[in-house]
């Protein structure tokens, strides 16, 4: 019997240091009695293969093999996923280094829909001790709790963009914020004027990865996508390609660019979807530090 272990597995849920013995070759073993009705002993082995690089850059391959006297051997093997045991510490230390150069300036995350601006922004704001704001959420509150999709449907895109500009204007007068902007915020030059009061960072994610993410969660909340018919992935890919042609040059106006492909290459990983928000946030801070130290 063979199966794949979910890549979201946390090592701490599998490994108990009190019951684990590490072998020189990287093999870990522990024994325990499994189940109250079947009191036979099962041995579980973990083979952890690390790759060279900094601690937060070392993907692990987890292989779990189970055997007992009455049951044939079975093997479960995971794909590669980034080690997370030092990510938080590295992020916290990097945030302390960068904060002194920021002088309270806001950070504006820009990028295509589904690029992770909100998720990464929350991680970033917590590390810096900044407040976090999502532009779309603020617009929804300003329009009596109406969702973005409903605003587009009943009021039109121009109405939404006007509210977006007003939100950015107000945020630009504040300090110590991490702001997640909408995917189309970059199309209006006046929005850039407001964001220039802080530091803008473009989260550059391959379109194929964006299409996979959006398809997985559905397009109902994406007013520029969900009206098209056909295969969800193909229609998402088609629309994203069109939007990127319209906005690509505008995204490049950002103060700094964080390429998920470049991060994945440093990790020797081929799938940017394996990158954790913490690893991306570390790269954001490194790019900001490079910018401010010029």
mmCIF file of N, CA, C and O in Angstrom, residues 189-259:
data_model
loop_
_atom_site.group_PDB
_atom_site.id
_atom_site.type_symbol
_atom_site.label_atom_id
_atom_site.label_comp_id
_atom_site.label_asym_id
_atom_site.label_seq_id
_atom_site.Cartn_x
_atom_site.Cartn_y
_atom_site.Cartn_z
ATOM 1 N N UNK A 189 -2.369 56.752 -11.883
ATOM 2 C CA UNK A 189 -1.143 57.444 -11.442
ATOM 3 C C UNK A 189 -1.283 58.118 -10.082
ATOM 4 O O UNK A 189 -0.324 58.153 -9.306
ATOM 5 N N UNK A 190 -2.465 58.629 -9.770
ATOM 6 C CA UNK A 190 -2.638 59.312 -8.488
ATOM 7 C C UNK A 190 -2.445 58.347 -7.310
ATOM 8 O O UNK A 190 -1.979 58.744 -6.239
ATOM 9 N N UNK A 191 -2.771 57.092 -7.531
ATOM 10 C CA UNK A 191 -2.559 56.103 -6.462
ATOM 11 C C UNK A 191 -1.078 55.938 -6.162
ATOM 12 O O UNK A 191 -0.676 55.777 -4.998
ATOM 13 N N UNK A 192 -0.257 55.979 -7.206
ATOM 14 C CA UNK A 192 1.188 55.897 -7.012
ATOM 15 C C UNK A 192 1.695 57.112 -6.247
ATOM 16 O O UNK A 192 2.622 57.006 -5.438
ATOM 17 N N UNK A 193 1.098 58.263 -6.490
ATOM 18 C CA UNK A 193 1.509 59.470 -5.787
ATOM 19 C C UNK A 193 1.310 59.297 -4.276
ATOM 20 O O UNK A 193 2.140 59.711 -3.474
ATOM 21 N N UNK A 194 0.201 58.673 -3.907
ATOM 22 C CA UNK A 194 -0.050 58.432 -2.487
ATOM 23 C C UNK A 194 0.894 57.368 -1.933
ATOM 24 O O UNK A 194 1.421 57.498 -0.814
ATOM 25 N N UNK A 195 1.115 56.312 -2.691
ATOM 26 C CA UNK A 195 1.975 55.225 -2.212
ATOM 27 C C UNK A 195 3.439 55.626 -2.124
ATOM 28 O O UNK A 195 4.215 55.018 -1.386
ATOM 29 N N UNK A 196 3.819 56.669 -2.865
ATOM 30 C CA UNK A 196 5.204 57.132 -2.815
ATOM 31 C C UNK A 196 5.567 57.752 -1.474
ATOM 32 O O UNK A 196 6.747 57.979 -1.186
ATOM 33 N N UNK A 197 4.572 58.011 -0.633
ATOM 34 C CA UNK A 197 4.863 58.475 0.722
ATOM 35 C C UNK A 197 5.457 57.354 1.570
ATOM 36 O O UNK A 197 6.002 57.607 2.649
ATOM 37 N N UNK A 198 5.312 56.135 1.089
ATOM 38 C CA UNK A 198 5.891 54.983 1.769
ATOM 39 C C UNK A 198 6.762 54.204 0.810
ATOM 40 O O UNK A 198 7.394 54.766 -0.083
ATOM 41 N N UNK A 199 6.799 52.890 0.987
ATOM 42 C CA UNK A 199 7.580 52.005 0.128
ATOM 43 C C UNK A 199 6.644 50.977 -0.482
ATOM 44 O O UNK A 199 5.902 50.289 0.237
ATOM 45 N N UNK A 200 6.643 50.887 -1.785
ATOM 46 C CA UNK A 200 5.787 49.922 -2.480
ATOM 47 C C UNK A 200 6.608 48.694 -2.874
ATOM 48 O O UNK A 200 7.751 48.818 -3.311
ATOM 49 N N UNK A 201 6.010 47.525 -2.698
ATOM 50 C CA UNK A 201 6.691 46.261 -3.008
ATOM 51 C C UNK A 201 5.781 45.415 -3.888
ATOM 52 O O UNK A 201 4.632 45.141 -3.526
ATOM 53 N N UNK A 202 6.305 45.014 -5.023
ATOM 54 C CA UNK A 202 5.544 44.190 -5.969
ATOM 55 C C UNK A 202 5.812 42.717 -5.686
ATOM 56 O O UNK A 202 6.943 42.254 -5.758
ATOM 57 N N UNK A 203 4.755 41.988 -5.346
ATOM 58 C CA UNK A 203 4.847 40.529 -5.216
ATOM 59 C C UNK A 203 4.600 39.931 -6.594
ATOM 60 O O UNK A 203 3.464 39.852 -7.063
ATOM 61 N N UNK A 204 5.670 39.507 -7.226
ATOM 62 C CA UNK A 204 5.622 39.014 -8.602
ATOM 63 C C UNK A 204 5.508 37.491 -8.595
ATOM 64 O O UNK A 204 6.464 36.782 -8.271
ATOM 65 N N UNK A 205 4.323 37.009 -8.949
ATOM 66 C CA UNK A 205 4.028 35.576 -8.925
ATOM 67 C C UNK A 205 3.729 35.102 -10.351
ATOM 68 O O UNK A 205 3.001 35.779 -11.079
ATOM 69 N N UNK A 206 4.276 33.966 -10.775
ATOM 70 C CA UNK A 206 3.991 33.455 -12.116
ATOM 71 C C UNK A 206 2.483 33.285 -12.333
ATOM 72 O O UNK A 206 1.756 32.874 -11.429
ATOM 73 N N UNK A 207 2.022 33.600 -13.536
ATOM 74 C CA UNK A 207 0.595 33.533 -13.830
ATOM 75 C C UNK A 207 0.032 32.131 -13.644
ATOM 76 O O UNK A 207 -1.117 31.958 -13.218
ATOM 77 N N UNK A 208 0.840 31.110 -13.974
ATOM 78 C CA UNK A 208 0.358 29.736 -13.823
ATOM 79 C C UNK A 208 0.023 29.438 -12.356
ATOM 80 O O UNK A 208 -0.989 28.795 -12.054
ATOM 81 N N UNK A 209 0.872 29.912 -11.450
ATOM 82 C CA UNK A 209 0.626 29.692 -10.026
ATOM 83 C C UNK A 209 -0.607 30.462 -9.565
ATOM 84 O O UNK A 209 -1.404 29.965 -8.767
ATOM 85 N N UNK A 210 -0.773 31.695 -10.081
ATOM 86 C CA UNK A 210 -1.958 32.482 -9.725
ATOM 87 C C UNK A 210 -3.234 31.775 -10.185
ATOM 88 O O UNK A 210 -4.217 31.706 -9.438
ATOM 89 N N UNK A 211 -3.213 31.247 -11.402
ATOM 90 C CA UNK A 211 -4.390 30.561 -11.934
ATOM 91 C C UNK A 211 -4.736 29.337 -11.098
ATOM 92 O O UNK A 211 -5.910 29.055 -10.832
ATOM 93 N N UNK A 212 -3.715 28.611 -10.656
ATOM 94 C CA UNK A 212 -3.951 27.436 -9.817
ATOM 95 C C UNK A 212 -4.556 27.829 -8.482
ATOM 96 O O UNK A 212 -5.504 27.202 -8.003
ATOM 97 N N UNK A 213 -4.024 28.881 -7.884
ATOM 98 C CA UNK A 213 -4.535 29.332 -6.584
ATOM 99 C C UNK A 213 -5.994 29.765 -6.705
ATOM 100 O O UNK A 213 -6.841 29.377 -5.900
ATOM 101 N N UNK A 214 -6.261 30.601 -7.697
ATOM 102 C CA UNK A 214 -7.606 31.152 -7.852
ATOM 103 C C UNK A 214 -8.607 30.059 -8.194
ATOM 104 O O UNK A 214 -9.736 30.047 -7.692
ATOM 105 N N UNK A 215 -8.205 29.128 -9.038
ATOM 106 C CA UNK A 215 -9.086 28.017 -9.388
ATOM 107 C C UNK A 215 -9.422 27.179 -8.163
ATOM 108 O O UNK A 215 -10.551 26.705 -7.999
ATOM 109 N N UNK A 216 -8.441 26.994 -7.287
ATOM 110 C CA UNK A 216 -8.631 26.161 -6.100
ATOM 111 C C UNK A 216 -9.661 26.748 -5.144
ATOM 112 O O UNK A 216 -10.437 26.019 -4.527
ATOM 113 N N UNK A 217 -9.688 28.065 -5.015
ATOM 114 C CA UNK A 217 -10.605 28.709 -4.053
ATOM 115 C C UNK A 217 -11.882 29.214 -4.704
ATOM 116 O O UNK A 217 -12.821 29.608 -4.018
ATOM 117 N N UNK A 218 -11.928 29.235 -6.041
ATOM 118 C CA UNK A 218 -13.115 29.723 -6.738
ATOM 119 C C UNK A 218 -12.981 31.183 -7.123
ATOM 120 O O UNK A 218 -12.206 31.931 -6.523
ATOM 121 N N UNK A 219 -13.744 31.586 -8.122
ATOM 122 C CA UNK A 219 -13.644 32.946 -8.650
ATOM 123 C C UNK A 219 -14.811 33.839 -8.245
ATOM 124 O O UNK A 219 -14.950 34.951 -8.740
ATOM 125 N N UNK A 220 -15.663 33.365 -7.350
ATOM 126 C CA UNK A 220 -16.847 34.128 -6.969
ATOM 127 C C UNK A 220 -16.544 35.503 -6.410
ATOM 128 O O UNK A 220 -17.307 36.454 -6.616
ATOM 129 N N UNK A 221 -15.419 35.630 -5.694
ATOM 130 C CA UNK A 221 -15.055 36.917 -5.103
ATOM 131 C C UNK A 221 -14.177 37.748 -6.020
ATOM 132 O O UNK A 221 -13.715 38.819 -5.636
ATOM 133 N N UNK A 222 -13.940 37.266 -7.231
ATOM 134 C CA UNK A 222 -13.087 37.973 -8.196
ATOM 135 C C UNK A 222 -13.963 38.533 -9.312
ATOM 136 O O UNK A 222 -14.254 37.848 -10.297
ATOM 137 N N UNK A 223 -14.419 39.774 -9.199
ATOM 138 C CA UNK A 223 -15.367 40.326 -10.168
ATOM 139 C C UNK A 223 -14.843 40.405 -11.598
ATOM 140 O O UNK A 223 -15.624 40.425 -12.543
ATOM 141 N N UNK A 224 -13.533 40.426 -11.764
ATOM 142 C CA UNK A 224 -12.980 40.497 -13.114
ATOM 143 C C UNK A 224 -12.768 39.114 -13.721
ATOM 144 O O UNK A 224 -12.307 38.997 -14.853
ATOM 145 N N UNK A 225 -13.136 38.069 -12.987
ATOM 146 C CA UNK A 225 -12.919 36.713 -13.487
ATOM 147 C C UNK A 225 -14.175 35.868 -13.586
ATOM 148 O O UNK A 225 -14.336 35.096 -14.520
ATOM 149 N N UNK A 226 -15.089 35.985 -12.616
ATOM 150 C CA UNK A 226 -16.108 34.947 -12.457
ATOM 151 C C UNK A 226 -17.229 34.977 -13.486
ATOM 152 O O UNK A 226 -18.069 34.094 -13.501
ATOM 153 N N UNK A 227 -17.249 35.953 -14.378
ATOM 154 C CA UNK A 227 -18.316 36.010 -15.378
ATOM 155 C C UNK A 227 -18.043 35.110 -16.584
ATOM 156 O O UNK A 227 -18.953 34.780 -17.338
ATOM 157 N N UNK A 228 -16.796 34.725 -16.781
ATOM 158 C CA UNK A 228 -16.456 33.939 -17.961
ATOM 159 C C UNK A 228 -16.802 32.462 -17.746
ATOM 160 O O UNK A 228 -16.725 31.936 -16.651
ATOM 161 N N UNK A 229 -17.183 31.800 -18.833
ATOM 162 C CA UNK A 229 -17.551 30.383 -18.764
ATOM 163 C C UNK A 229 -16.412 29.523 -19.285
ATOM 164 O O UNK A 229 -15.485 30.005 -19.915
ATOM 165 N N UNK A 230 -16.502 28.219 -19.012
ATOM 166 C CA UNK A 230 -15.490 27.294 -19.499
ATOM 167 C C UNK A 230 -14.685 26.695 -18.371
ATOM 168 O O UNK A 230 -15.021 26.827 -17.188
ATOM 169 N N UNK A 231 -13.619 26.021 -18.734
ATOM 170 C CA UNK A 231 -12.747 25.397 -17.750
ATOM 171 C C UNK A 231 -12.192 26.456 -16.801
ATOM 172 O O UNK A 231 -11.621 27.458 -17.248
ATOM 173 N N UNK A 232 -12.350 26.284 -15.482
ATOM 174 C CA UNK A 232 -11.935 27.304 -14.508
ATOM 175 C C UNK A 232 -10.473 27.716 -14.637
ATOM 176 O O UNK A 232 -10.162 28.915 -14.610
ATOM 177 N N UNK A 233 -9.570 26.738 -14.771
ATOM 178 C CA UNK A 233 -8.153 27.079 -14.863
ATOM 179 C C UNK A 233 -7.847 27.838 -16.150
ATOM 180 O O UNK A 233 -7.152 28.864 -16.133
ATOM 181 N N UNK A 234 -8.376 27.348 -17.266
ATOM 182 C CA UNK A 234 -8.076 27.978 -18.551
ATOM 183 C C UNK A 234 -8.637 29.396 -18.630
ATOM 184 O O UNK A 234 -7.979 30.314 -19.127
ATOM 185 N N UNK A 235 -9.851 29.594 -18.112
ATOM 186 C CA UNK A 235 -10.434 30.936 -18.174
ATOM 187 C C UNK A 235 -9.694 31.879 -17.221
ATOM 188 O O UNK A 235 -9.514 33.060 -17.539
ATOM 189 N N UNK A 236 -9.261 31.348 -16.072
ATOM 190 C CA UNK A 236 -8.485 32.180 -15.148
ATOM 191 C C UNK A 236 -7.156 32.561 -15.779
ATOM 192 O O UNK A 236 -6.725 33.720 -15.707
ATOM 193 N N UNK A 237 -6.504 31.603 -16.416
ATOM 194 C CA UNK A 237 -5.214 31.866 -17.053
ATOM 195 C C UNK A 237 -5.352 32.894 -18.178
ATOM 196 O O UNK A 237 -4.524 33.801 -18.309
ATOM 197 N N UNK A 238 -6.407 32.770 -18.957
ATOM 198 C CA UNK A 238 -6.633 33.692 -20.062
ATOM 199 C C UNK A 238 -6.856 35.114 -19.559
ATOM 200 O O UNK A 238 -6.266 36.081 -20.068
ATOM 201 N N UNK A 239 -7.704 35.254 -18.547
ATOM 202 C CA UNK A 239 -8.013 36.579 -18.029
ATOM 203 C C UNK A 239 -6.817 37.190 -17.311
ATOM 204 O O UNK A 239 -6.545 38.387 -17.440
ATOM 205 N N UNK A 240 -6.088 36.382 -16.546
ATOM 206 C CA UNK A 240 -4.907 36.885 -15.855
ATOM 207 C C UNK A 240 -3.845 37.366 -16.836
ATOM 208 O O UNK A 240 -3.182 38.382 -16.603
ATOM 209 N N UNK A 241 -3.700 36.652 -17.943
ATOM 210 C CA UNK A 241 -2.730 37.056 -18.964
ATOM 211 C C UNK A 241 -3.095 38.418 -19.540
ATOM 212 O O UNK A 241 -2.220 39.274 -19.741
ATOM 213 N N UNK A 242 -4.386 38.625 -19.783
ATOM 214 C CA UNK A 242 -4.846 39.912 -20.314
ATOM 215 C C UNK A 242 -4.601 41.031 -19.307
ATOM 216 O O UNK A 242 -4.111 42.118 -19.664
ATOM 217 N N UNK A 243 -4.947 40.776 -18.054
ATOM 218 C CA UNK A 243 -4.762 41.784 -17.016
ATOM 219 C C UNK A 243 -3.287 42.125 -16.825
ATOM 220 O O UNK A 243 -2.934 43.294 -16.626
ATOM 221 N N UNK A 244 -2.432 41.108 -16.902
ATOM 222 C CA UNK A 244 -1.008 41.378 -16.696
ATOM 223 C C UNK A 244 -0.438 42.210 -17.839
ATOM 224 O O UNK A 244 0.440 43.057 -17.616
ATOM 225 N N UNK A 245 -0.919 41.987 -19.044
ATOM 226 C CA UNK A 245 -0.473 42.820 -20.173
ATOM 227 C C UNK A 245 -0.844 44.279 -19.944
ATOM 228 O O UNK A 245 -0.102 45.193 -20.320
ATOM 229 N N UNK A 246 -2.003 44.493 -19.308
ATOM 230 C CA UNK A 246 -2.469 45.858 -19.049
ATOM 231 C C UNK A 246 -1.738 46.504 -17.872
ATOM 232 O O UNK A 246 -1.577 47.726 -17.843
ATOM 233 N N UNK A 247 -1.307 45.689 -16.913
ATOM 234 C CA UNK A 247 -0.788 46.229 -15.654
ATOM 235 C C UNK A 247 0.696 45.971 -15.402
ATOM 236 O O UNK A 247 1.274 46.549 -14.475
ATOM 237 N N UNK A 248 1.306 45.098 -16.204
ATOM 238 C CA UNK A 248 2.688 44.694 -15.943
ATOM 239 C C UNK A 248 3.653 45.855 -15.781
ATOM 240 O O UNK A 248 4.441 45.898 -14.830
ATOM 241 N N UNK A 249 3.595 46.807 -16.691
ATOM 242 C CA UNK A 249 4.497 47.956 -16.616
ATOM 243 C C UNK A 249 4.217 48.794 -15.376
ATOM 244 O O UNK A 249 5.138 49.368 -14.776
ATOM 245 N N UNK A 250 2.956 48.865 -14.979
ATOM 246 C CA UNK A 250 2.596 49.645 -13.788
ATOM 247 C C UNK A 250 3.157 48.997 -12.526
ATOM 248 O O UNK A 250 3.658 49.674 -11.628
ATOM 249 N N UNK A 251 3.077 47.661 -12.435
ATOM 250 C CA UNK A 251 3.644 46.977 -11.271
ATOM 251 C C UNK A 251 5.138 47.262 -11.144
ATOM 252 O O UNK A 251 5.675 47.370 -10.034
ATOM 253 N N UNK A 252 5.801 47.381 -12.286
ATOM 254 C CA UNK A 252 7.247 47.612 -12.287
ATOM 255 C C UNK A 252 7.623 48.974 -11.717
ATOM 256 O O UNK A 252 8.809 49.237 -11.462
ATOM 257 N N UNK A 253 6.646 49.850 -11.480
ATOM 258 C CA UNK A 253 6.920 51.150 -10.859
ATOM 259 C C UNK A 253 7.167 51.036 -9.356
ATOM 260 O O UNK A 253 7.551 52.021 -8.715
ATOM 261 N N UNK A 254 6.933 49.877 -8.795
ATOM 262 C CA UNK A 254 7.088 49.693 -7.349
ATOM 263 C C UNK A 254 8.532 49.945 -6.923
ATOM 264 O O UNK A 254 9.476 49.766 -7.696
ATOM 265 N N UNK A 255 8.693 50.346 -5.677
ATOM 266 C CA UNK A 255 10.029 50.629 -5.148
ATOM 267 C C UNK A 255 10.906 49.381 -5.157
ATOM 268 O O UNK A 255 12.125 49.458 -5.364
ATOM 269 N N UNK A 256 10.302 48.233 -4.915
ATOM 270 C CA UNK A 256 11.046 46.966 -4.866
ATOM 271 C C UNK A 256 10.203 45.860 -5.462
ATOM 272 O O UNK A 256 8.976 45.936 -5.485
ATOM 273 N N UNK A 257 10.868 44.845 -5.965
ATOM 274 C CA UNK A 257 10.186 43.688 -6.560
ATOM 275 C C UNK A 257 10.618 42.431 -5.834
ATOM 276 O O UNK A 257 11.809 42.200 -5.611
ATOM 277 N N UNK A 258 9.652 41.606 -5.461
ATOM 278 C CA UNK A 258 9.927 40.312 -4.845
ATOM 279 C C UNK A 258 9.433 39.237 -5.802
ATOM 280 O O UNK A 258 8.229 39.061 -5.996
ATOM 281 N N UNK A 259 10.355 38.549 -6.426
ATOM 282 C CA UNK A 259 10.025 37.500 -7.387
ATOM 283 C C UNK A 259 9.952 36.156 -6.686
ATOM 284 O O UNK A 259 10.951 35.686 -6.131
#
